[in-house]
mmCIF file of C-alpha atoms and ligand atoms in Angstrom:
data_model
loop_
_atom_site.group_PDB
_atom_site.id
_atom_site.type_symbol
_atom_site.label_atom_id
_atom_site.label_comp_id
_atom_site.label_asym_id
_atom_site.label_seq_id
_atom_site.Cartn_x
_atom_site.Cartn_y
_atom_site.Cartn_z
ATOM 1 C CA MET A 1 -30.100 -46.981 40.675
ATOM 2 C CA ARG A 2 -30.236 -43.575 42.355
ATOM 3 C CA ILE A 3 -27.411 -41.242 41.550
ATOM 4 C CA ALA A 4 -26.516 -37.761 42.797
ATOM 5 C CA VAL A 5 -24.525 -35.191 40.845
ATOM 6 C CA VAL A 6 -22.800 -32.897 43.324
ATOM 7 C CA GLY A 7 -21.739 -29.609 41.716
ATOM 8 C CA CYS A 8 -24.061 -28.657 38.859
ATOM 9 C CA GLY A 9 -22.129 -25.867 37.164
ATOM 10 C CA TYR A 10 -20.745 -25.968 33.630
ATOM 11 C CA TRP A 11 -19.699 -29.634 33.629
ATOM 12 C CA GLY A 12 -21.915 -31.177 36.337
ATOM 13 C CA SER A 13 -25.042 -30.032 34.469
ATOM 14 C CA LYS A 14 -23.854 -32.111 31.486
ATOM 15 C CA HIS A 15 -23.637 -35.184 33.754
ATOM 16 C CA VAL A 16 -27.236 -34.486 34.862
ATOM 17 C CA ARG A 17 -28.400 -34.320 31.219
ATOM 18 C CA VAL A 18 -26.603 -37.567 30.336
ATOM 19 C CA LEU A 19 -27.570 -39.543 33.462
ATOM 20 C CA GLN A 20 -31.282 -38.645 33.431
ATOM 21 C CA ALA A 21 -31.434 -40.047 29.877
ATOM 22 C CA LEU A 22 -29.874 -43.424 30.790
ATOM 23 C CA ALA A 23 -32.375 -46.274 31.025
ATOM 24 C CA GLU A 24 -30.349 -47.901 33.836
ATOM 25 C CA VAL A 25 -30.789 -44.857 36.101
ATOM 26 C CA ASP A 26 -34.030 -44.555 38.083
ATOM 27 C CA ARG A 27 -33.406 -41.253 39.791
ATOM 28 C CA VAL A 28 -30.991 -38.344 39.415
ATOM 29 C CA VAL A 29 -30.568 -35.870 42.256
ATOM 30 C CA ALA A 30 -28.847 -32.614 41.321
ATOM 31 C CA VAL A 31 -26.959 -31.135 44.290
ATOM 32 C CA ASP A 32 -25.567 -27.613 44.303
ATOM 33 C CA SER A 33 -25.137 -24.937 46.936
ATOM 34 C CA ARG A 34 -26.451 -22.422 44.380
ATOM 35 C CA PRO A 35 -30.291 -22.666 44.202
ATOM 36 C CA ASP A 36 -30.407 -20.749 40.883
ATOM 37 C CA ARG A 37 -28.488 -23.583 39.201
ATOM 38 C CA LEU A 38 -30.946 -26.160 40.566
ATOM 39 C CA VAL A 39 -33.976 -24.161 39.380
ATOM 40 C CA ALA A 40 -32.560 -23.977 35.847
ATOM 41 C CA LEU A 41 -31.807 -27.711 35.788
ATOM 42 C CA LYS A 42 -35.238 -28.670 37.148
ATOM 43 C CA ARG A 43 -36.825 -26.555 34.398
ATOM 44 C CA ALA A 44 -34.777 -28.349 31.728
ATOM 45 C CA PHE A 45 -35.196 -31.863 33.204
ATOM 46 C CA PRO A 46 -38.449 -31.984 35.243
ATOM 47 C CA SER A 47 -37.968 -35.616 36.327
ATOM 48 C CA ILE A 48 -34.852 -34.904 38.427
ATOM 49 C CA ARG A 49 -34.821 -34.116 42.137
ATOM 50 C CA THR A 50 -32.704 -31.406 43.697
ATOM 51 C CA ALA A 51 -30.898 -30.745 46.979
ATOM 52 C CA GLU A 52 -28.700 -27.934 48.209
ATOM 53 C CA LYS A 53 -26.450 -29.905 50.552
ATOM 54 C CA PHE A 54 -24.147 -32.878 50.082
ATOM 55 C CA ASP A 55 -25.305 -34.298 53.456
ATOM 56 C CA ASP A 56 -28.948 -34.279 52.305
ATOM 57 C CA VAL A 57 -28.288 -37.061 49.782
ATOM 58 C CA LEU A 58 -25.516 -39.113 51.390
ATOM 59 C CA GLY A 59 -27.655 -42.028 52.667
ATOM 60 C CA ARG A 60 -30.267 -41.760 49.924
ATOM 61 C CA VAL A 61 -28.426 -42.638 46.712
ATOM 62 C CA ASP A 62 -26.359 -45.573 45.421
ATOM 63 C CA ALA A 63 -23.761 -43.558 43.543
ATOM 64 C CA MET A 64 -22.418 -40.050 43.196
ATOM 65 C CA VAL A 65 -20.728 -37.926 40.548
ATOM 66 C CA ILE A 66 -18.578 -35.170 42.056
ATOM 67 C CA ALA A 67 -18.186 -32.200 39.697
ATOM 68 C CA THR A 68 -17.289 -29.492 42.187
ATOM 69 C CA PRO A 69 -14.059 -27.416 41.983
ATOM 70 C CA PRO A 70 -10.906 -29.630 42.254
ATOM 71 C CA GLU A 71 -9.909 -28.454 45.773
ATOM 72 C CA THR A 72 -13.090 -30.074 47.156
ATOM 73 C CA HIS A 73 -12.780 -33.466 45.397
ATOM 74 C CA ALA A 74 -10.817 -35.341 48.081
ATOM 75 C CA THR A 75 -12.947 -34.305 51.068
ATOM 76 C CA LEU A 76 -16.282 -34.971 49.360
ATOM 77 C CA GLY A 77 -14.997 -38.130 47.668
ATOM 78 C CA VAL A 78 -13.713 -39.733 50.871
ATOM 79 C CA ARG A 79 -17.014 -39.059 52.648
ATOM 80 C CA ALA A 80 -19.036 -40.547 49.791
ATOM 81 C CA LEU A 81 -16.807 -43.651 49.622
ATOM 82 C CA GLN A 82 -17.051 -44.114 53.395
ATOM 83 C CA ALA A 83 -20.852 -44.048 53.007
ATOM 84 C CA GLY A 84 -20.478 -47.025 50.649
ATOM 85 C CA LEU A 85 -21.366 -45.166 47.437
ATOM 86 C CA GLY A 86 -19.841 -45.768 44.024
ATOM 87 C CA VAL A 87 -18.100 -42.477 43.200
ATOM 88 C CA LEU A 88 -17.047 -40.829 39.959
ATOM 89 C CA ILE A 89 -14.856 -37.789 40.572
ATOM 90 C CA GLU A 90 -14.220 -35.277 37.823
ATOM 91 C CA LYS A 91 -10.675 -34.607 36.670
ATOM 92 C CA PRO A 92 -8.298 -33.956 38.310
ATOM 93 C CA LEU A 93 -9.031 -36.714 40.848
ATOM 94 C CA ALA A 94 -7.471 -34.536 43.585
ATOM 95 C CA THR A 95 -5.063 -31.614 43.901
ATOM 96 C CA SER A 96 -2.210 -33.614 45.465
ATOM 97 C CA THR A 97 -0.780 -37.117 45.112
ATOM 98 C CA LEU A 98 -1.347 -37.636 48.821
ATOM 99 C CA ASP A 99 -5.076 -36.849 48.537
ATOM 100 C CA ALA A 100 -5.414 -39.001 45.422
ATOM 101 C CA ARG A 101 -3.787 -41.906 47.267
ATOM 102 C CA VAL A 102 -6.180 -41.459 50.203
ATOM 103 C CA LEU A 103 -9.110 -41.696 47.768
ATOM 104 C CA VAL A 104 -7.722 -44.882 46.196
ATOM 105 C CA ASP A 105 -7.048 -46.426 49.630
ATOM 106 C CA THR A 106 -10.514 -45.483 50.924
ATOM 107 C CA ALA A 107 -12.168 -47.090 47.885
ATOM 108 C CA GLU A 108 -10.181 -50.283 48.542
ATOM 109 C CA GLN A 109 -11.013 -50.248 52.243
ATOM 110 C CA TYR A 110 -14.752 -49.815 51.678
ATOM 111 C CA ASP A 111 -14.812 -52.038 48.575
ATOM 112 C CA ALA A 112 -16.402 -49.165 46.663
ATOM 113 C CA VAL A 113 -16.165 -48.286 42.966
ATOM 114 C CA LEU A 114 -13.989 -45.229 42.325
ATOM 115 C CA ALA A 115 -13.861 -43.725 38.835
ATOM 116 C CA VAL A 116 -12.242 -40.545 37.524
ATOM 117 C CA GLY A 117 -13.684 -38.318 34.783
ATOM 118 C CA HIS A 118 -10.970 -38.773 32.165
ATOM 119 C CA THR A 119 -13.545 -38.192 29.445
ATOM 120 C CA PHE A 120 -11.109 -38.436 26.529
ATOM 121 C CA GLU A 121 -10.427 -42.078 27.369
ATOM 122 C CA TYR A 122 -14.022 -42.703 26.273
ATOM 123 C CA ASN A 123 -13.575 -40.880 22.978
ATOM 124 C CA ALA A 124 -13.532 -42.907 19.739
ATOM 125 C CA ALA A 125 -10.825 -40.647 18.256
ATOM 126 C CA VAL A 126 -8.471 -41.413 21.171
ATOM 127 C CA TRP A 127 -9.270 -45.137 20.868
ATOM 128 C CA LYS A 128 -8.249 -44.880 17.204
ATOM 129 C CA LEU A 129 -4.924 -43.230 18.121
ATOM 130 C CA ARG A 130 -4.178 -46.117 20.494
ATOM 131 C CA ASP A 131 -5.163 -48.695 17.836
ATOM 132 C CA LEU A 132 -2.797 -47.041 15.342
ATOM 133 C CA VAL A 133 0.060 -47.279 17.882
ATOM 134 C CA ASP A 134 -0.835 -50.839 18.973
ATOM 135 C CA GLU A 135 -1.072 -52.089 15.391
ATOM 136 C CA ASP A 136 2.299 -50.518 14.495
ATOM 137 C CA GLU A 137 0.610 -48.486 11.755
ATOM 138 C CA LEU A 138 2.744 -45.413 12.527
ATOM 139 C CA GLY A 139 6.044 -47.281 12.945
ATOM 140 C CA ARG A 140 8.300 -46.512 15.884
ATOM 141 C CA ILE A 141 6.742 -43.669 17.869
ATOM 142 C CA HIS A 142 9.027 -40.623 17.902
ATOM 143 C CA TYR A 143 6.865 -38.301 20.020
ATOM 144 C CA LEU A 144 3.378 -37.036 20.934
ATOM 145 C CA ASP A 145 2.420 -33.381 20.840
ATOM 146 C CA SER A 146 -0.739 -31.914 22.395
ATOM 147 C CA ALA A 147 -2.105 -28.392 22.322
ATOM 148 C CA ARG A 148 -5.149 -27.252 24.312
ATOM 149 C CA LEU A 149 -5.403 -23.506 23.847
ATOM 150 C CA ASN A 150 -8.091 -20.833 23.923
ATOM 151 C CA LEU A 151 -9.105 -17.597 25.572
ATOM 152 C CA GLY A 152 -10.045 -19.986 28.363
ATOM 153 C CA LEU A 153 -12.278 -19.962 31.403
ATOM 154 C CA TYR A 154 -9.967 -18.880 34.268
ATOM 155 C CA GLN A 155 -10.485 -21.074 37.349
ATOM 156 C CA THR A 156 -10.333 -19.729 40.885
ATOM 157 C CA ASP A 157 -8.566 -22.609 42.621
ATOM 158 C CA VAL A 158 -6.190 -24.238 40.115
ATOM 159 C CA SER A 159 -3.768 -23.134 37.393
ATOM 160 C CA VAL A 160 -4.070 -23.993 33.714
ATOM 161 C CA VAL A 161 -1.861 -27.034 34.403
ATOM 162 C CA TRP A 162 -4.399 -28.637 36.755
ATOM 163 C CA ASP A 163 -7.370 -27.459 34.684
ATOM 164 C CA LEU A 164 -6.426 -28.490 31.145
ATOM 165 C CA ALA A 165 -3.365 -30.768 31.252
ATOM 166 C CA PRO A 166 -5.226 -33.689 32.961
ATOM 167 C CA HIS A 167 -6.841 -34.337 29.568
ATOM 168 C CA ASP A 168 -3.540 -34.440 27.673
ATOM 169 C CA ILE A 169 -1.710 -36.504 30.295
ATOM 170 C CA SER A 170 -4.568 -39.000 30.394
ATOM 171 C CA ILE A 171 -4.590 -39.195 26.566
ATOM 172 C CA SER A 172 -0.797 -39.775 26.471
ATOM 173 C CA ASN A 173 -0.913 -42.422 29.223
ATOM 174 C CA TYR A 174 -3.820 -44.143 27.507
ATOM 175 C CA VAL A 175 -2.330 -44.118 23.993
ATOM 176 C CA LEU A 176 1.109 -45.282 25.184
ATOM 177 C CA ARG A 177 -0.302 -47.730 27.786
ATOM 178 C CA ARG A 178 2.130 -46.545 30.469
ATOM 179 C CA THR A 179 2.862 -43.623 32.755
ATOM 180 C CA PRO A 180 5.727 -41.104 32.501
ATOM 181 C CA THR A 181 8.897 -41.444 34.543
ATOM 182 C CA VAL A 182 10.299 -37.926 34.124
ATOM 183 C CA VAL A 183 8.451 -34.581 34.076
ATOM 184 C CA GLN A 184 9.656 -31.106 33.157
ATOM 185 C CA ALA A 185 7.450 -28.023 32.976
ATOM 186 C CA TRP A 186 7.612 -24.310 32.292
ATOM 187 C CA GLY A 187 4.780 -21.901 33.025
ATOM 188 C CA SER A 188 3.991 -18.222 33.362
ATOM 189 C CA ARG A 189 1.333 -15.937 34.823
ATOM 190 C CA HIS A 190 0.025 -13.067 32.726
ATOM 191 C CA ALA A 191 -3.613 -12.098 33.297
ATOM 192 C CA HIS A 192 -3.813 -13.809 36.724
ATOM 193 C CA ALA A 193 -1.731 -12.766 39.726
ATOM 194 C CA THR A 194 -1.174 -16.182 41.325
ATOM 195 C CA LEU A 195 -2.182 -18.910 38.845
ATOM 196 C CA GLU A 196 -0.221 -19.862 35.710
ATOM 197 C CA ASP A 197 -2.280 -19.262 32.570
ATOM 198 C CA VAL A 198 0.273 -20.615 30.058
ATOM 199 C CA ALA A 199 2.336 -23.792 30.491
ATOM 200 C CA TYR A 200 4.469 -26.274 28.609
ATOM 201 C CA ILE A 201 4.971 -29.794 29.966
ATOM 202 C CA ARG A 202 7.337 -32.483 28.788
ATOM 203 C CA LEU A 203 6.649 -36.080 29.846
ATOM 204 C CA SER A 204 9.242 -38.791 29.257
ATOM 205 C CA TYR A 205 8.128 -42.404 28.942
ATOM 206 C CA GLU A 206 10.447 -45.420 28.964
ATOM 207 C CA HIS A 207 10.585 -48.868 27.298
ATOM 208 C CA PRO A 208 10.729 -47.693 24.586
ATOM 209 C CA ASP A 209 11.596 -44.029 25.062
ATOM 210 C CA VAL A 210 8.858 -41.651 23.907
ATOM 211 C CA THR A 211 8.354 -38.005 24.770
ATOM 212 C CA ALA A 212 5.012 -36.212 25.030
ATOM 213 C CA HIS A 213 4.988 -32.404 24.712
ATOM 214 C CA ILE A 214 1.945 -30.609 26.093
ATOM 215 C CA HIS A 215 1.053 -26.936 25.606
ATOM 216 C CA VAL A 216 -1.910 -25.634 27.610
ATOM 217 C CA SER A 217 -3.126 -22.048 27.685
ATOM 218 C CA TRP A 218 -6.045 -19.893 28.817
ATOM 219 C CA LEU A 219 -4.469 -16.961 26.993
ATOM 220 C CA ASP A 220 -4.355 -17.712 23.306
ATOM 221 C CA PRO A 221 -6.331 -16.057 20.476
ATOM 222 C CA CYS A 222 -7.045 -19.371 18.732
ATOM 223 C CA LYS A 223 -9.004 -22.324 20.013
ATOM 224 C CA VAL A 224 -6.897 -25.458 19.500
ATOM 225 C CA ARG A 225 -7.636 -28.998 20.700
ATOM 226 C CA ARG A 226 -5.095 -31.196 18.936
ATOM 227 C CA THR A 227 -3.024 -34.296 19.612
ATOM 228 C CA THR A 228 -0.371 -35.391 17.110
ATOM 229 C CA VAL A 229 1.424 -38.740 17.190
ATOM 230 C CA VAL A 230 4.567 -38.794 15.045
ATOM 231 C CA GLY A 231 5.974 -42.177 14.075
ATOM 232 C CA SER A 232 8.803 -43.331 11.843
ATOM 233 C CA SER A 233 6.337 -44.491 9.128
ATOM 234 C CA LYS A 234 3.258 -42.277 9.460
ATOM 235 C CA MET A 235 1.870 -39.429 11.530
ATOM 236 C CA ALA A 236 -1.639 -39.157 13.019
ATOM 237 C CA VAL A 237 -3.439 -35.963 13.978
ATOM 238 C CA TYR A 238 -6.541 -35.861 16.162
ATOM 239 C CA ASN A 239 -8.309 -32.517 15.875
ATOM 240 C CA ASP A 240 -11.174 -32.424 18.370
ATOM 241 C CA LEU A 241 -12.615 -29.298 16.732
ATOM 242 C CA ALA A 242 -13.066 -30.916 13.322
ATOM 243 C CA SER A 243 -16.688 -31.852 12.636
ATOM 244 C CA GLU A 244 -15.513 -34.496 10.158
ATOM 245 C CA GLU A 245 -12.225 -36.334 9.789
ATOM 246 C CA ARG A 246 -11.278 -35.909 13.441
ATOM 247 C CA VAL A 247 -8.376 -38.294 12.995
ATOM 248 C CA ARG A 248 -6.194 -38.010 9.895
ATOM 249 C CA VAL A 249 -3.288 -40.316 9.177
ATOM 250 C CA PHE A 250 -0.538 -38.778 7.057
ATOM 251 C CA ASP A 251 1.677 -41.147 5.103
ATOM 252 C CA LYS A 252 4.530 -38.692 5.423
ATOM 253 C CA GLY A 253 8.025 -39.128 6.720
ATOM 254 C CA VAL A 254 11.632 -38.048 6.721
ATOM 255 C CA VAL A 255 14.634 -40.368 6.557
ATOM 256 C CA PRO A 256 18.338 -39.650 6.241
ATOM 257 C CA ALA A 257 19.330 -39.653 2.565
ATOM 258 C CA GLU A 258 21.369 -42.748 1.748
ATOM 259 C CA GLU A 259 24.315 -41.024 0.164
ATOM 260 C CA ALA A 260 24.068 -37.526 1.469
ATOM 261 C CA SER A 261 26.937 -35.225 0.612
ATOM 262 C CA MET A 262 27.471 -31.546 1.230
ATOM 263 C CA ALA A 263 25.835 -30.831 -2.137
ATOM 264 C CA GLN A 264 22.715 -32.912 -1.454
ATOM 265 C CA MET A 265 19.808 -32.589 0.877
ATOM 266 C CA PRO A 266 20.764 -34.499 4.053
ATOM 267 C CA MET A 267 17.255 -35.944 4.411
ATOM 268 C CA SER A 268 14.858 -37.504 1.963
ATOM 269 C CA TYR A 269 11.174 -36.653 2.285
ATOM 270 C CA ARG A 270 8.239 -38.933 1.622
ATOM 271 C CA TYR A 271 4.779 -37.571 0.782
ATOM 272 C CA GLY A 272 1.894 -40.033 0.503
ATOM 273 C CA ASP A 273 -1.846 -40.285 1.036
ATOM 274 C CA ILE A 274 -3.812 -38.735 3.850
ATOM 275 C CA GLN A 275 -6.490 -41.071 5.203
ATOM 276 C CA SER A 276 -9.254 -40.490 7.690
ATOM 277 C CA PRO A 277 -10.495 -43.631 9.441
ATOM 278 C CA PHE A 278 -14.212 -44.029 10.109
ATOM 279 C CA LEU A 279 -15.100 -43.387 13.756
ATOM 280 C CA SER A 280 -18.347 -44.623 15.235
ATOM 281 C CA PHE A 281 -18.864 -41.641 17.485
ATOM 282 C CA GLU A 282 -21.007 -41.511 20.627
ATOM 283 C CA GLU A 283 -20.793 -38.631 23.128
ATOM 284 C CA PRO A 284 -17.813 -39.619 25.344
ATOM 285 C CA LEU A 285 -19.559 -38.427 28.527
ATOM 286 C CA THR A 286 -22.451 -40.807 27.820
ATOM 287 C CA VAL A 287 -20.045 -43.718 27.255
ATOM 288 C CA GLN A 288 -18.197 -42.854 30.466
ATOM 289 C CA ASP A 289 -21.288 -42.411 32.654
ATOM 290 C CA ARG A 290 -22.921 -45.563 31.300
ATOM 291 C CA GLU A 291 -19.765 -47.548 32.139
ATOM 292 C CA PHE A 292 -19.687 -46.026 35.632
ATOM 293 C CA VAL A 293 -23.319 -46.968 36.306
ATOM 294 C CA SER A 294 -22.687 -50.512 35.050
ATOM 295 C CA CYS A 295 -19.590 -50.852 37.270
ATOM 296 C CA VAL A 296 -21.560 -49.745 40.339
ATOM 297 C CA GLN A 297 -24.365 -52.185 39.521
ATOM 298 C CA ASN A 298 -22.015 -55.125 38.902
ATOM 299 C CA GLY A 299 -19.178 -54.298 41.300
ATOM 300 C CA GLU A 300 -16.655 -54.013 38.451
ATOM 301 C CA ARG A 301 -13.597 -51.810 38.068
ATOM 302 C CA PRO A 302 -13.990 -48.856 35.664
ATOM 303 C CA ALA A 303 -11.464 -48.413 32.844
ATOM 304 C CA THR A 304 -10.541 -45.038 34.358
ATOM 305 C CA ASP A 305 -10.287 -46.131 37.980
ATOM 306 C CA GLY A 306 -8.741 -44.359 40.962
ATOM 307 C CA VAL A 307 -5.250 -45.636 40.129
ATOM 308 C CA CYS A 308 -5.548 -44.111 36.656
ATOM 309 C CA GLY A 309 -6.588 -40.800 38.270
ATOM 310 C CA LEU A 310 -3.724 -41.042 40.775
ATOM 311 C CA ALA A 311 -1.162 -41.463 37.965
ATOM 312 C CA VAL A 312 -2.388 -38.272 36.282
ATOM 313 C CA VAL A 313 -2.368 -36.340 39.575
ATOM 314 C CA GLN A 314 1.195 -37.492 40.212
ATOM 315 C CA ALA A 315 2.300 -36.162 36.806
ATOM 316 C CA LEU A 316 0.436 -32.878 37.456
ATOM 317 C CA GLU A 317 2.060 -32.435 40.848
ATOM 318 C CA ALA A 318 5.465 -33.210 39.336
ATOM 319 C CA ALA A 319 4.786 -30.621 36.608
ATOM 320 C CA GLU A 320 3.932 -28.022 39.234
ATOM 321 C CA LEU A 321 7.091 -28.854 41.220
ATOM 322 C CA SER A 322 9.158 -28.599 38.063
ATOM 323 C CA LEU A 323 7.779 -25.265 36.930
ATOM 324 C CA ARG A 324 8.220 -23.739 40.391
ATOM 325 C CA SER A 325 11.731 -25.070 40.935
ATOM 326 C CA GLY A 326 13.075 -25.077 37.379
ATOM 327 C CA ARG A 327 14.179 -28.690 37.891
ATOM 328 C CA THR A 328 13.529 -32.038 36.330
ATOM 329 C CA VAL A 329 11.291 -34.229 38.491
ATOM 330 C CA TYR A 330 11.673 -38.007 38.465
ATOM 331 C CA LEU A 331 8.675 -40.138 39.359
ATOM 332 C CA THR A 332 9.241 -43.228 41.457
ATOM 333 C CA ASP A 333 7.142 -46.391 41.401
ATOM 334 C CA GLY A 334 5.542 -45.716 44.762
ATOM 335 C CA TYR A 335 3.999 -42.491 43.424
ATOM 336 C CA GLY A 336 6.723 -40.389 45.049
ATOM 337 C CA PHE A 337 9.113 -37.811 43.641
ATOM 338 C CA ALA A 338 12.858 -37.391 43.446
ATOM 339 C CA ALA A 339 14.584 -34.387 41.911
ATOM 340 C CA GLU A 340 18.272 -34.403 40.990
ATOM 341 C CA ASP A 341 19.220 -33.570 44.560
ATOM 342 C CA GLN A 342 16.388 -32.286 46.675
ATOM 343 C CA VAL A 343 12.806 -31.351 45.837
ATOM 344 C CA PRO A 344 12.080 -27.853 47.146
ATOM 345 C CA GLU A 345 8.998 -26.897 49.118
ATOM 346 C CA LEU A 346 6.063 -25.751 47.005
ATOM 347 C CA ALA A 347 5.534 -22.006 47.088
ATOM 348 C CA SER A 348 2.374 -21.327 49.073
HETATM 349 N N1 LIG B 1 -14.128 -34.010 32.016
HETATM 350 C C1 LIG B 1 -14.183 -32.852 31.412
HETATM 351 O O1 LIG B 1 -14.063 -32.760 30.181
HETATM 352 C C2 LIG B 1 -14.400 -31.606 32.225
HETATM 353 C C3 LIG B 1 -14.722 -30.393 31.594
HETATM 354 C C4 LIG B 1 -14.928 -29.271 32.393
HETATM 355 C C5 LIG B 1 -14.769 -29.343 33.770
HETATM 356 N N2 LIG B 1 -14.434 -30.537 34.337
HETATM 357 C C6 LIG B 1 -14.244 -30.643 35.801
HETATM 358 O O2 LIG B 1 -15.496 -30.541 36.435
HETATM 359 C C7 LIG B 1 -15.344 -29.927 37.724
HETATM 360 C C8 LIG B 1 -16.271 -28.720 37.825
HETATM 361 O O3 LIG B 1 -15.882 -27.766 36.856
HETATM 362 P P1 LIG B 1 -16.938 -26.674 36.322
HETATM 363 O O4 LIG B 1 -16.264 -25.967 35.203
HETATM 364 O O5 LIG B 1 -18.264 -27.300 36.073
HETATM 365 O O6 LIG B 1 -17.034 -25.699 37.601
HETATM 366 P P2 LIG B 1 -18.234 -24.694 37.969
HETATM 367 O O7 LIG B 1 -17.640 -23.658 38.853
HETATM 368 O O8 LIG B 1 -18.974 -24.269 36.744
HETATM 369 O O9 LIG B 1 -19.246 -25.596 38.833
HETATM 370 C C9 LIG B 1 -18.944 -26.055 40.123
HETATM 371 C C10 LIG B 1 -20.258 -26.103 40.909
HETATM 372 O O10 LIG B 1 -20.022 -26.749 42.147
HETATM 373 C C11 LIG B 1 -20.837 -26.135 43.129
HETATM 374 N N3 LIG B 1 -20.293 -26.485 44.460
HETATM 375 C C12 LIG B 1 -19.066 -26.185 44.950
HETATM 376 N N4 LIG B 1 -18.875 -26.775 46.156
HETATM 377 C C13 LIG B 1 -20.032 -27.451 46.437
HETATM 378 C C14 LIG B 1 -20.443 -28.261 47.517
HETATM 379 N N5 LIG B 1 -19.660 -28.511 48.572
HETATM 380 N N6 LIG B 1 -21.697 -28.804 47.481
HETATM 381 C C15 LIG B 1 -22.504 -28.578 46.417
HETATM 382 N N7 LIG B 1 -22.155 -27.809 45.341
HETATM 383 C C16 LIG B 1 -20.929 -27.265 45.354
HETATM 384 C C17 LIG B 1 -20.783 -24.658 42.779
HETATM 385 O O11 LIG B 1 -21.885 -23.948 43.315
HETATM 386 C C18 LIG B 1 -20.837 -24.726 41.240
HETATM 387 O O12 LIG B 1 -22.170 -24.642 40.769
HETATM 388 C C19 LIG B 1 -13.849 -29.585 37.834
HETATM 389 O O13 LIG B 1 -13.183 -30.617 38.511
HETATM 390 C C20 LIG B 1 -13.381 -29.533 36.390
HETATM 391 O O14 LIG B 1 -12.011 -29.808 36.236
HETATM 392 C C21 LIG B 1 -14.261 -31.663 33.605
#
């Protein structure tokens, strides 16, 4: 198994570290147009090979991880799939629904494995959230709330929506086992002239109705990585920054008081135990990359396949449409859009 990692910056270098340690992988080739990045990686992991150009490795590896900036994902991904390689593309899969669909179609056409880097879907804390929902431990789900805030790393090609919200949309889709049907978003630009650095997204899911609220920001004094699931019986909080007790389940709730009058509190409050389930934790990137390698070797479909990536891109594009137009965007089954009357052109 020979695998290339194209784009060895902040995140691609982590793929190189993980892949070169996997027993199933015989050779890792780090590919980056910046030689300084390759020199540093070769020093840290002497067994890897390096190349400066995508074309240098195309016919020489069995699989490829693409961790270049999002605008380049579709072009590089299609070429790799057409060369018959198994391909894992970092989130977001592409920067438009159209491009994401082309990637999915190309993978089908060439019978190639296509995976997307939705790393949180390989995270034991997120698995636990889904178990709690599946097993009805929280009762009827009222809503999800996610916050991903920090004085963040400004990107050059995508806004905070495309940079950070893929994680929260993929977590919501995974936990609820479905995709949203309605998207609304608000965003603003502060420190950057053209790219939103603060945004709020509201995703509506049907059957049964659940709403997911997402707040993403590159311009916040506090680092927050938190997903809360509020149910009618209990509430669960996943704090990715906690070194212990990443998931806590609060036996707390509010119900209308039975005989409320003007003189009484209208709601009755319940305060119970707080429990933290045991999580057998392995680095999610390792779990994800190991699954990808196994899928390429055995011709299987990854848990986070191209269709999963396409669904997240569709929600991201809808969020961008909504925040630019101030309208609600409805998602149709065929991965299209329909606003109340007419969807306006995207501002260039
Ligand atoms: N899954 C996650 O948790 C996670 C976390 C961070 C970033 N990411 C994703 O990883 C991707 C990369 O993000 P980053 O923060 O590492 O960016 P980065 O800017 O640090 O690195 C990108 C690298 O790609 C190289 N590059 C660009 N075009 C190239 C080409 N055609 N051929 C070879 N090299 C090329 C650049 O020289 C650079 O070294 C993005 O899609 C981002 O959203 C995912």
